[in-house]
Coordinates of C-alpha atoms and ligand atoms in Angstrom, one line a residue:
M704 CA 98.8 -60.9 84.3
K705 CA 100.9 -59.2 86.5
S706 CA 102.8 -60.0 88.8
P707 CA 104.5 -57.8 92.0
D708 CA 108.0 -57.2 91.6
T709 CA 110.1 -58.8 94.0
T710 CA 113.4 -57.0 93.4
K711 CA 111.6 -53.8 95.0
N712 CA 113.1 -53.1 98.5
T713 CA 109.9 -52.6 100.0
F714 CA 107.3 -55.6 101.7
A715 CA 103.9 -55.0 102.3
L716 CA 102.0 -58.2 104.3
T717 CA 98.4 -58.0 106.4
T718 CA 96.7 -59.9 109.2
P719 CA 93.0 -60.2 108.4
L720 CA 91.2 -57.8 110.0
Y721 CA 90.0 -59.2 112.7
Y722 CA 85.9 -59.0 113.7
V723 CA 85.4 -56.8 117.0
N724 CA 82.4 -59.3 117.9
D725 CA 84.9 -59.9 120.8
L726 CA 88.3 -59.6 122.7
P727 CA 91.2 -60.6 120.7
H728 CA 91.6 -64.5 121.2
V729 CA 95.0 -66.4 120.8
G730 CA 94.0 -67.5 117.3
S731 CA 94.2 -64.0 116.4
A732 CA 97.3 -63.4 118.2
Y733 CA 98.9 -66.6 116.4
T734 CA 98.4 -65.1 112.9
T735 CA 99.6 -61.4 114.0
M736 CA 103.1 -62.8 116.2
A737 CA 103.5 -64.8 112.6
A738 CA 102.8 -61.7 111.0
D739 CA 105.2 -59.5 113.2
A740 CA 107.8 -62.0 112.7
V741 CA 108.2 -62.2 108.8
A742 CA 108.2 -57.8 109.6
R743 CA 111.0 -58.1 111.8
F744 CA 113.0 -60.6 109.1
E745 CA 112.5 -58.4 105.9
R746 CA 113.5 -55.3 108.1
L747 CA 116.7 -56.7 109.1
R748 CA 117.2 -57.8 105.8
G749 CA 116.9 -54.1 104.7
K750 CA 113.5 -53.8 103.5
S751 CA 110.9 -50.9 104.1
V752 CA 108.2 -52.8 105.5
L753 CA 104.5 -52.2 106.1
L754 CA 102.6 -54.7 108.3
I755 CA 99.0 -53.9 108.0
T756 CA 96.5 -55.1 110.8
G757 CA 92.9 -54.1 111.5
T758 CA 89.5 -54.6 112.5
D759 CA 86.8 -55.6 110.5
E760 CA 83.8 -53.7 112.4
H761 CA 80.7 -53.7 110.2
G762 CA 77.6 -56.5 109.6
Q763 CA 75.1 -58.2 111.0
K764 CA 77.5 -60.0 113.8
I765 CA 78.8 -56.7 115.2
Q766 CA 75.5 -55.2 114.8
R767 CA 74.2 -57.9 117.3
T768 CA 76.8 -58.4 119.6
A769 CA 76.6 -54.4 120.4
E770 CA 73.3 -54.3 120.9
S771 CA 73.0 -57.2 123.2
L772 CA 75.8 -55.7 125.9
G773 CA 73.3 -52.2 125.2
R774 CA 75.9 -50.3 123.3
S775 CA 76.2 -48.3 120.2
P776 CA 78.0 -50.3 117.4
Q777 CA 80.8 -47.5 117.0
I778 CA 81.0 -47.2 120.8
H779 CA 81.5 -51.0 121.0
C780 CA 84.2 -51.4 118.2
D781 CA 86.1 -48.5 119.3
L782 CA 86.3 -50.6 122.9
I783 CA 87.5 -53.8 121.3
A784 CA 89.4 -51.9 118.6
A785 CA 91.5 -50.6 121.6
G786 CA 91.9 -53.9 123.3
F787 CA 93.6 -55.2 119.8
Q788 CA 96.0 -52.4 120.1
S789 CA 96.8 -53.1 123.3
L790 CA 97.2 -57.1 123.2
W791 CA 99.8 -56.2 119.7
Q792 CA 101.7 -54.0 122.4
Q793 CA 102.2 -56.5 124.9
L794 CA 102.7 -59.2 122.5
N795 CA 105.3 -56.5 120.8
I796 CA 103.9 -56.2 117.6
Q797 CA 105.4 -54.0 115.5
Y798 CA 102.6 -53.0 113.0
D799 CA 102.8 -50.2 111.0
R800 CA 99.0 -49.8 110.0
F801 CA 96.0 -50.5 112.4
S802 CA 92.9 -50.6 109.6
R803 CA 89.4 -49.8 111.0
T804 CA 86.8 -50.5 108.4
T805 CA 84.6 -47.9 110.4
A806 CA 87.3 -45.3 109.4
P807 CA 85.9 -42.4 107.2
R808 CA 88.5 -42.6 104.7
H809 CA 88.0 -46.5 104.2
Q810 CA 84.5 -45.2 102.8
S811 CA 85.6 -42.7 100.2
I812 CA 88.1 -45.9 98.9
V813 CA 85.0 -48.7 99.0
K814 CA 82.9 -45.8 97.2
E815 CA 85.7 -45.5 94.1
F816 CA 86.7 -49.2 93.9
F817 CA 82.6 -50.0 93.9
Q818 CA 82.5 -47.6 90.8
R819 CA 85.3 -49.1 88.8
V820 CA 83.1 -52.3 89.2
W821 CA 80.4 -51.0 88.8
A822 CA 81.4 -49.6 85.5
T823 CA 82.7 -53.1 84.0
G824 CA 79.0 -54.0 84.4
D825 CA 79.9 -56.5 87.1
I826 CA 77.4 -56.0 89.6
Y827 CA 73.3 -56.9 88.9
L828 CA 70.4 -57.6 91.2
S829 CA 68.5 -60.8 91.7
Q830 CA 67.2 -62.7 94.5
Q831 CA 69.0 -64.3 97.2
K832 CA 68.3 -67.3 98.8
G833 CA 69.8 -69.4 101.3
W834 CA 71.0 -70.4 104.9
Y835 CA 72.9 -67.8 106.4
C836 CA 75.8 -68.0 109.2
V837 CA 75.9 -64.6 110.9
S838 CA 79.3 -65.7 113.0
C839 CA 80.9 -66.2 109.4
E840 CA 78.7 -63.5 107.7
E841 CA 78.4 -66.3 105.2
F842 CA 75.7 -68.2 103.1
K843 CA 76.1 -72.1 103.6
E844 CA 75.4 -75.2 101.0
E845 CA 73.1 -77.1 102.7
R846 CA 74.9 -80.4 102.0
D847 CA 77.1 -78.6 104.3
L848 CA 75.3 -78.2 107.8
L849 CA 75.0 -80.3 110.6
P850 CA 72.6 -81.8 111.8
G851 CA 70.4 -79.3 113.7
K852 CA 70.9 -76.8 110.8
K853 CA 74.0 -76.0 112.5
C854 CA 77.1 -74.0 110.8
P855 CA 80.1 -76.2 110.1
T856 CA 82.3 -73.9 111.4
H857 CA 80.6 -72.7 114.5
T858 CA 79.1 -75.8 115.4
S859 CA 77.0 -74.3 118.3
K860 CA 75.5 -71.5 115.8
E861 CA 71.9 -72.3 113.6
V862 CA 72.0 -70.5 110.2
E863 CA 69.4 -68.6 109.4
W864 CA 67.2 -68.5 106.1
R865 CA 67.4 -65.5 103.8
D866 CA 65.1 -65.4 100.6
E867 CA 65.8 -61.0 99.7
E868 CA 67.0 -59.0 96.9
N869 CA 70.3 -58.3 97.0
Y870 CA 73.0 -56.9 94.8
F871 CA 75.7 -59.5 93.2
F872 CA 79.3 -59.4 92.1
R873 CA 79.5 -62.1 88.7
L874 CA 82.2 -64.2 90.2
S875 CA 81.4 -66.8 87.7
R876 CA 82.7 -64.7 85.2
Y877 CA 86.4 -64.9 86.4
Q878 CA 86.4 -68.5 86.3
N879 CA 89.1 -68.9 83.5
Q880 CA 90.6 -65.8 84.7
L881 CA 91.6 -67.4 88.2
Q882 CA 92.3 -70.7 87.0
E883 CA 95.1 -69.4 85.0
L884 CA 96.6 -67.4 87.6
Y885 CA 96.6 -70.6 89.5
E886 CA 98.5 -72.4 87.4
Q887 CA 100.4 -69.2 86.1
R888 CA 101.4 -68.7 90.1
P889 CA 101.8 -71.9 91.1
D890 CA 102.7 -70.3 94.4
F891 CA 100.0 -68.3 94.7
I892 CA 98.2 -69.8 97.3
Q893 CA 100.2 -71.4 100.0
P894 CA 100.8 -74.0 101.5
K895 CA 100.2 -76.7 98.8
S896 CA 97.4 -78.6 100.5
R897 CA 95.4 -75.1 100.6
R898 CA 96.3 -74.5 97.1
N899 CA 94.7 -78.1 96.1
E900 CA 91.3 -77.3 98.5
V901 CA 90.8 -74.0 96.5
L902 CA 91.6 -75.7 92.5
S903 CA 88.9 -78.2 93.5
F904 CA 86.9 -75.9 94.6
V905 CA 87.0 -73.6 91.5
S906 CA 86.8 -76.5 89.1
T907 CA 83.3 -77.3 90.8
G908 CA 82.2 -74.5 89.2
L909 CA 81.8 -70.5 90.5
Q910 CA 78.9 -68.5 91.5
D911 CA 78.1 -65.2 91.9
F912 CA 78.0 -64.1 95.3
S913 CA 75.7 -61.2 96.9
I914 CA 77.6 -57.6 97.9
S915 CA 74.6 -56.3 99.2
R916 CA 72.5 -56.5 102.4
V917 CA 68.6 -55.2 102.9
N918 CA 67.6 -54.4 106.4
L919 CA 70.8 -53.9 107.7
D920 CA 71.9 -50.4 108.9
W921 CA 75.5 -51.3 110.5
G922 CA 77.3 -51.4 106.7
L923 CA 78.4 -48.8 104.1
P924 CA 75.9 -47.3 102.4
F925 CA 75.6 -49.0 98.6
P926 CA 76.1 -46.5 96.6
T927 CA 74.0 -46.7 93.9
D928 CA 70.7 -47.6 95.5
D929 CA 70.6 -46.4 99.5
R930 CA 68.1 -49.6 100.5
H931 CA 71.1 -51.7 100.5
T932 CA 74.5 -51.8 102.2
I933 CA 77.1 -53.3 101.2
Y934 CA 78.4 -57.0 102.7
V935 CA 80.6 -56.6 105.2
W936 CA 83.5 -59.3 103.4
F937 CA 83.2 -56.7 100.3
D938 CA 84.1 -53.9 102.4
A939 CA 86.9 -55.8 104.6
L940 CA 88.8 -56.8 101.8
L941 CA 89.0 -53.2 100.8
G942 CA 90.6 -52.5 104.1
Y943 CA 93.7 -53.8 102.9
I944 CA 93.7 -51.3 100.9
T945 CA 92.4 -48.5 102.8
A946 CA 95.7 -49.5 105.2
L947 CA 98.3 -48.4 102.5
L948 CA 97.4 -44.6 102.5
D949 CA 100.0 -42.4 104.2
P950 CA 97.9 -40.2 107.3
D951 CA 97.4 -37.1 105.6
V952 CA 97.0 -37.8 101.7
E953 CA 93.4 -37.4 100.1
P954 CA 91.9 -41.0 100.5
T955 CA 91.5 -42.1 96.5
L956 CA 92.5 -44.8 95.0
E957 CA 95.5 -43.7 92.8
N958 CA 96.9 -42.1 96.4
A959 CA 96.6 -45.7 98.0
L960 CA 98.0 -47.5 95.5
S961 CA 101.2 -45.6 94.4
K962 CA 103.8 -47.1 96.8
W963 CA 103.0 -50.5 98.5
W964 CA 100.6 -52.1 96.2
P965 CA 100.5 -55.0 95.5
I966 CA 100.7 -56.6 98.6
N967 CA 103.2 -59.1 99.0
L968 CA 101.5 -61.7 101.5
H969 CA 98.4 -62.4 103.1
L970 CA 98.3 -64.2 106.2
I971 CA 95.1 -65.6 107.4
G972 CA 93.6 -68.7 108.8
K973 CA 92.3 -71.9 106.5
D974 CA 88.8 -70.7 107.5
I975 CA 88.7 -67.4 105.5
L976 CA 90.7 -69.1 102.8
R977 CA 88.2 -68.7 100.0
F978 CA 87.1 -65.4 100.7
H979 CA 91.1 -64.5 99.8
A980 CA 92.2 -66.8 97.1
V981 CA 88.5 -67.0 95.1
Y982 CA 86.3 -63.9 95.5
W983 CA 89.5 -61.4 96.5
P984 CA 91.6 -61.7 93.1
A985 CA 88.2 -61.9 91.0
M986 CA 87.5 -58.5 92.8
L987 CA 90.8 -56.7 91.5
M988 CA 90.5 -58.4 88.4
S989 CA 87.1 -56.5 87.8
A990 CA 88.7 -53.1 89.1
D991 CA 91.9 -54.0 86.7
L992 CA 94.2 -54.2 89.7
P993 CA 97.6 -56.1 89.7
M994 CA 97.1 -59.4 91.7
P995 CA 98.9 -59.5 95.5
G996 CA 102.1 -61.6 96.1
R997 CA 100.8 -65.2 98.0
I998 CA 98.2 -65.9 100.3
F999 CA 99.1 -68.3 102.7
G1000 CA 96.4 -69.9 104.3
H1001 CA 97.7 -71.4 108.4
G1002 CA 95.8 -74.0 110.3
F1003 CA 93.4 -73.7 113.7
L1004 CA 94.9 -73.9 117.3
T1005 CA 93.5 -76.5 119.5
K1006 CA 93.6 -76.5 123.4
D1007 CA 94.5 -80.0 125.2
G1008 CA 93.6 -81.9 121.8
K1009 CA 90.0 -79.8 121.8
K1010 CA 88.7 -77.6 119.7
M1011 CA 88.8 -74.1 120.5
G1012 CA 85.4 -72.2 121.8
K1013 CA 83.5 -70.0 123.9
T1014 CA 81.1 -72.6 124.2
E1015 CA 84.0 -75.2 125.1
G1016 CA 85.0 -72.8 127.5
N1017 CA 88.6 -73.6 126.2
V1018 CA 89.1 -70.4 124.9
I1019 CA 93.3 -69.4 126.0
D1020 CA 93.1 -65.6 126.9
P1021 CA 96.2 -64.4 125.4
V1022 CA 96.5 -61.1 127.6
E1023 CA 97.1 -63.8 130.5
L1024 CA 99.0 -65.7 128.8
V1025 CA 101.6 -63.0 127.7
K1026 CA 101.5 -61.5 131.5
Q1027 CA 102.2 -64.9 133.2
Y1028 CA 105.0 -66.1 130.8
G1029 CA 106.2 -62.7 129.0
A1030 CA 105.7 -62.2 125.0
D1031 CA 109.2 -63.7 124.1
A1032 CA 108.0 -67.1 125.4
V1033 CA 104.5 -66.9 123.6
R1034 CA 105.9 -65.9 120.4
Y1035 CA 108.5 -68.7 120.8
Y1036 CA 106.1 -71.6 121.5
F1037 CA 103.7 -71.1 119.3
L1038 CA 106.1 -70.3 116.1
K1039 CA 108.1 -73.7 116.8
E1040 CA 105.8 -75.9 118.3
I1041 CA 103.6 -75.7 115.3
E1042 CA 104.2 -76.4 111.9
F1043 CA 103.0 -73.1 110.1
G1044 CA 100.2 -74.3 107.9
Q1045 CA 99.3 -77.3 109.5
D1046 CA 96.8 -77.8 112.6
G1047 CA 98.5 -77.5 116.5
D1048 CA 97.7 -77.7 120.0
F1049 CA 98.0 -75.9 123.2
N1050 CA 99.1 -77.5 126.4
E1051 CA 100.8 -75.8 129.1
T1052 CA 102.8 -78.5 130.3
R1053 CA 104.3 -78.8 126.6
F1054 CA 104.2 -74.9 126.5
I1055 CA 106.4 -74.7 130.2
D1056 CA 108.6 -77.8 129.0
T1057 CA 109.8 -76.4 125.5
V1058 CA 110.5 -72.7 126.4
N1059 CA 112.4 -74.2 129.5
A1060 CA 114.4 -76.6 127.2
D1061 CA 115.2 -74.3 124.8
L1062 CA 115.4 -70.8 125.9
A1063 CA 116.6 -71.0 129.6
N1064 CA 118.5 -74.3 129.4
D1065 CA 119.6 -74.9 126.0
L1066 CA 120.3 -71.0 124.9
G1067 CA 120.0 -69.1 128.1
N1068 CA 122.3 -71.5 130.1
L1069 CA 124.9 -71.5 127.2
V1070 CA 125.1 -67.9 126.8
N1071 CA 125.8 -67.4 130.6
R1072 CA 128.5 -69.7 131.3
T1073 CA 130.4 -69.0 128.2
L1074 CA 130.3 -65.7 129.1
S1075 CA 131.4 -66.1 132.6
M1076 CA 134.2 -68.0 131.1
A1077 CA 135.2 -65.2 128.8
H1078 CA 135.6 -63.2 132.2
K1079 CA 137.3 -65.6 134.0
Y1080 CA 139.5 -66.3 131.5
C1081 CA 139.8 -63.8 129.0
G1082 CA 139.3 -60.7 130.6
G1083 CA 136.2 -60.4 129.8
I1084 CA 136.6 -59.3 125.8
I1085 CA 136.4 -61.0 122.5
P1086 CA 139.7 -62.8 122.6
I1087 CA 139.9 -63.0 118.9
N1088 CA 138.6 -62.9 115.2
G1089 CA 136.4 -65.1 113.5
E1090 CA 139.4 -65.7 110.8
D1091 CA 141.7 -67.2 114.0
I1092 CA 139.1 -69.6 114.3
P1093 CA 140.8 -73.0 111.8
T1094 CA 138.1 -74.3 109.2
D1095 CA 137.8 -77.3 110.8
N1096 CA 135.8 -75.9 113.9
P1097 CA 132.6 -77.9 113.8
L1098 CA 130.6 -74.7 115.2
K1099 CA 132.6 -72.6 112.8
V1100 CA 131.7 -75.3 110.3
M1101 CA 128.0 -75.1 111.2
G1102 CA 127.3 -71.8 111.8
L1103 CA 128.7 -70.7 107.9
T1104 CA 125.9 -72.6 106.9
L1105 CA 123.4 -72.1 109.1
S1106 CA 121.7 -68.4 107.9
D1107 CA 121.7 -69.5 104.4
R1108 CA 118.7 -72.7 105.7
A1109 CA 117.5 -70.1 108.1
I1110 CA 116.5 -67.2 105.7
D1111 CA 115.0 -70.1 103.2
A1112 CA 112.5 -71.3 106.0
Y1113 CA 111.8 -67.7 106.3
E1114 CA 111.1 -67.0 103.2
N1115 CA 108.8 -70.2 103.5
L1116 CA 107.5 -69.4 106.3
A1117 CA 109.3 -72.4 108.3
F1118 CA 109.5 -70.8 111.5
S1119 CA 109.5 -74.1 113.2
Q1120 CA 112.6 -74.9 111.2
V1121 CA 114.1 -71.6 111.8
C1122 CA 114.0 -72.8 115.3
E1123 CA 115.1 -76.1 114.8
A1124 CA 118.0 -75.2 113.0
V1125 CA 118.8 -72.6 115.3
L1126 CA 118.7 -74.8 118.4
T1127 CA 120.7 -77.4 116.5
L1128 CA 123.5 -74.7 116.5
V1129 CA 123.1 -73.7 120.3
R1130 CA 122.8 -77.4 121.4
S1131 CA 126.1 -78.2 119.5
G1132 CA 127.3 -75.3 121.1
N1133 CA 126.7 -76.7 124.3
K1134 CA 128.5 -80.2 123.9
F1135 CA 131.6 -78.5 122.2
I1136 CA 132.1 -76.4 125.7
D1137 CA 131.5 -79.9 127.6
D1138 CA 133.8 -81.9 125.1
R1139 CA 136.6 -79.4 125.0
A1140 CA 136.1 -78.6 129.0
P1141 CA 138.1 -75.2 128.9
W1142 CA 138.3 -74.9 132.4
S1143 CA 140.8 -77.8 131.8
L1144 CA 142.5 -76.5 129.2
Y1145 CA 143.1 -73.5 131.1
K1146 CA 144.4 -75.5 133.7
Q1147 CA 146.9 -76.6 131.4
G1148 CA 148.1 -73.6 130.0
Q1149 CA 146.3 -73.9 126.6
L1150 CA 145.1 -70.9 125.9
E1151 CA 144.8 -70.7 122.3
A1152 CA 142.8 -73.3 122.6
V1153 CA 140.4 -71.9 125.4
R1154 CA 140.2 -68.6 123.2
E1155 CA 139.3 -70.7 120.2
V1156 CA 136.3 -72.3 122.3
L1157 CA 135.1 -69.7 123.6
Y1158 CA 134.8 -67.4 120.9
S1159 CA 133.3 -69.8 118.7
V1160 CA 130.6 -70.7 121.3
L1161 CA 130.0 -67.0 121.9
E1162 CA 130.0 -66.4 118.4
S1163 CA 127.2 -69.1 117.4
V1164 CA 125.8 -68.0 120.4
R1165 CA 125.4 -64.5 118.9
L1166 CA 124.4 -65.4 115.6
A1167 CA 121.4 -67.7 117.5
A1168 CA 120.3 -64.0 118.8
Y1169 CA 120.5 -62.5 115.5
L1170 CA 118.4 -65.2 113.4
L1171 CA 115.7 -65.6 116.3
S1172 CA 115.5 -61.9 116.5
P1173 CA 112.4 -61.9 114.5
I1174 CA 110.6 -64.6 116.7
I1175 CA 112.5 -63.7 120.4
P1176 CA 113.8 -60.0 119.8
N1177 CA 113.9 -59.1 123.4
I1178 CA 115.5 -62.2 124.3
S1179 CA 118.2 -61.5 121.2
T1180 CA 118.8 -57.7 122.3
A1181 CA 120.0 -59.0 125.9
I1182 CA 122.0 -61.3 124.3
Y1183 CA 123.5 -58.8 121.8
Q1184 CA 123.9 -56.2 124.6
Q1185 CA 125.7 -58.8 127.0
L1186 CA 128.3 -59.6 124.1
G1187 CA 129.1 -56.3 124.1
F1188 CA 126.7 -54.5 121.1
S1189 CA 124.8 -51.6 121.8
I1190 CA 121.4 -52.6 119.4
D1191 CA 118.3 -53.3 120.0
F1192 CA 116.0 -55.2 118.5
N1193 CA 113.2 -53.7 119.2
D1194 CA 114.1 -50.3 117.7
Q1195 CA 113.1 -50.3 114.1
V1196 CA 115.0 -47.0 112.8
A1197 CA 118.8 -48.5 114.3
I1198 CA 117.9 -51.4 113.2
N1199 CA 117.8 -49.6 109.2
N1200 CA 120.8 -47.6 109.9
I1201 CA 123.4 -50.4 111.5
D1202 CA 126.1 -51.8 109.4
I1203 CA 126.8 -54.5 111.6
L1204 CA 123.4 -56.2 111.0
S1205 CA 124.1 -56.3 107.5
T1206 CA 127.1 -58.7 108.3
G1207 CA 125.1 -60.2 111.4
A1208 CA 124.0 -63.4 109.6
I1209 CA 127.8 -64.4 108.6
W1210 CA 129.4 -66.3 111.6
G1211 CA 132.6 -64.8 112.2
N1212 CA 130.4 -61.5 113.0
L1213 CA 132.2 -61.0 116.7
P1214 CA 134.8 -58.4 116.5
A1215 CA 138.0 -59.2 118.8
N1216 CA 138.7 -56.9 121.9
Q1217 CA 134.8 -56.2 122.2
A1218 CA 134.2 -55.6 125.8
L1219 CA 132.1 -58.1 126.8
R1220 CA 129.3 -57.0 129.8
K1221 CA 128.3 -59.5 133.1
P1222 CA 126.2 -62.1 132.7
E1223 CA 122.7 -62.0 133.2
P1224 CA 119.9 -64.3 132.9
V1225 CA 118.4 -63.9 129.4
F1226 CA 115.1 -66.2 129.9
K1227 CA 114.2 -67.0 133.3
R1228 CA 113.1 -71.0 133.7
I1229 CA 109.7 -70.9 134.5
E1230 CA 108.8 -73.2 138.0
V1231 CA 105.9 -75.3 137.3
L1232 CA 104.5 -74.3 140.9
Q1233 CA 103.7 -70.7 139.7
S1234 CA 101.3 -71.9 136.6
V1235 CA 99.3 -74.7 138.0
S1236 CA 97.1 -72.7 139.9
R1237 CA 96.2 -69.7 137.5
S1238 CA 94.2 -70.4 134.8
L1239 CA 94.4 -69.3 131.2
V1240 CA 91.1 -70.0 130.4
I1241 CA 88.8 -67.1 129.9
Ligands
LIG2497 N1 86.9 -60.2 109.6 C1 87.3 -61.7 109.2 C2 88.5 -61.4 108.2 C3 88.2 -59.9 106.9 S1 90.1 -59.8 106.5 C4 89.7 -58.9 105.6 C5 87.3 -63.1 110.1 N2 87.5 -62.7 111.2 S2 87.7 -63.1 112.3 O1 88.4 -62.6 113.7 O2 87.0 -64.3 112.5 O3 89.0 -64.3 112.1 C6 90.6 -63.7 112.1 C7 91.2 -64.9 111.6 O4 91.4 -65.8 112.9 C8 91.0 -65.4 110.9 O5 92.1 -65.7 110.2 C9 90.7 -67.1 111.2 O6 91.4 -68.3 110.9 C10 91.8 -67.0 113.1 N3 91.3 -67.9 113.9 C11 89.9 -67.9 114.6 N4 90.1 -69.1 115.1 C12 91.5 -69.5 115.2 C13 91.9 -70.5 115.8 N5 91.3 -71.4 117.0 N6 93.2 -71.2 115.4 C14 93.5 -70.4 114.8 N7 93.3 -69.4 113.5 C15 92.1 -68.8 114.3 O7 87.8 -63.7 109.7

């Protein structure tokens, strides 16, 4: 089994390609924030990164939505795709490719891929009978339906009976090969609970699935039969490959696969695990292409403990959220408070408490008061070097091992562990400064001790900003600049070129004599009064 070469200096990752039946909700924003944090982390460690996101625009669901709004499907797709792009900008998502499945070049890729699979004999015509959920764009087993023939995922939607001629993909042929893949590559599906879910599903025996639709024009033409269109999921998964094409090259599979394939990481929600962990690898096996690196299925978000949904009337509007609280606060809350892989809840009071406690109090105040003291007691410059700090200084001891832990956690997509580990250093910084009271040391004329305290706290703050920069890039930039650097963590080109970043993960990096700027709040405390009257729900 061909695996991706992990020594390569490139890293390609994807979010799902989002359905354009509606504007983005906080669930789509969640995956994309996580993907952006991974992309920024990989860039920081010097990799050349390709972050792919985009929209999934074909199928019955989109066609019906457009019709109900009196729009042509394409105009509808253009409008909603623009809504996604605008949200990503507001959330400070640095994506490299936005893959739209209605782009003409995508059709060429799908056609060529289809021909490869067709040539292996893996596609055949048969009759499809079953219950179809248009919202999932998926056939459902009768035993999984809720009372009233409702879909288990879209609990207010009734499934529809279908009995039609479809082309099928021979998924069953890949049962053994898939099982071998899961065995040889235990990290292929993460977290473990999702892997187990897939193993148990596959062990019950795989059935072929239909990859064409009749009576539906809003889809790509089926290359060998013009009465059919291609099933939206077959088309959408290939959107990941189309996205790899450089903008001006001819859209061929060879060009698309030449630099970035295999993709290192597919980030998805748990509801679309089978498509990514079973159907997709089988399609790639059929086309004789190497497997992606790993597939990570995160959990679902709830609001105040309840399932989030349009019908429940409690869908959080991410645009409102960012407008009200800013991108860094939103990114921080979702990545810190919800263990990635588990389900998690959004509660506005907890949101405000968390960002106020961690970002405004623990981190922000520490930066502010330490910088003020450095101006007062050390003439506004970094007073000494990292080597001058004794090896038993508690912040140095902690700081020297923190990066390895944070890097490990990033590699495992354990964002909340990254935040916890970094915040522990920040809290220790606060405690250290309270215990050592540099203001009294100064009065007693113990200037060497004052320098040690201030250096070790400022350096801890710097390291914290560095390690959190994939999650809170604006706050990290503000901290770095107040410490006298000219680094902007949002400037991708600069990030790749600045030497200091390669040593940034090492405690002791702040250079003596660097001039400090005037302290300014890096994160303004959220006052509760300002939030309660407004509604975040759409
Ligand atoms: N179009 C397909 C994906 C095709 S990928 C080739 C699709 N789109 S979607 O817009 O319905 O869902 C996109 C992602 O949003 C999925 O990963 C899904 O898990 C995620 N979420 C939808 N609701 C969510 C929550 N309430 N919470 C967290 N994520 C959620 O499926």
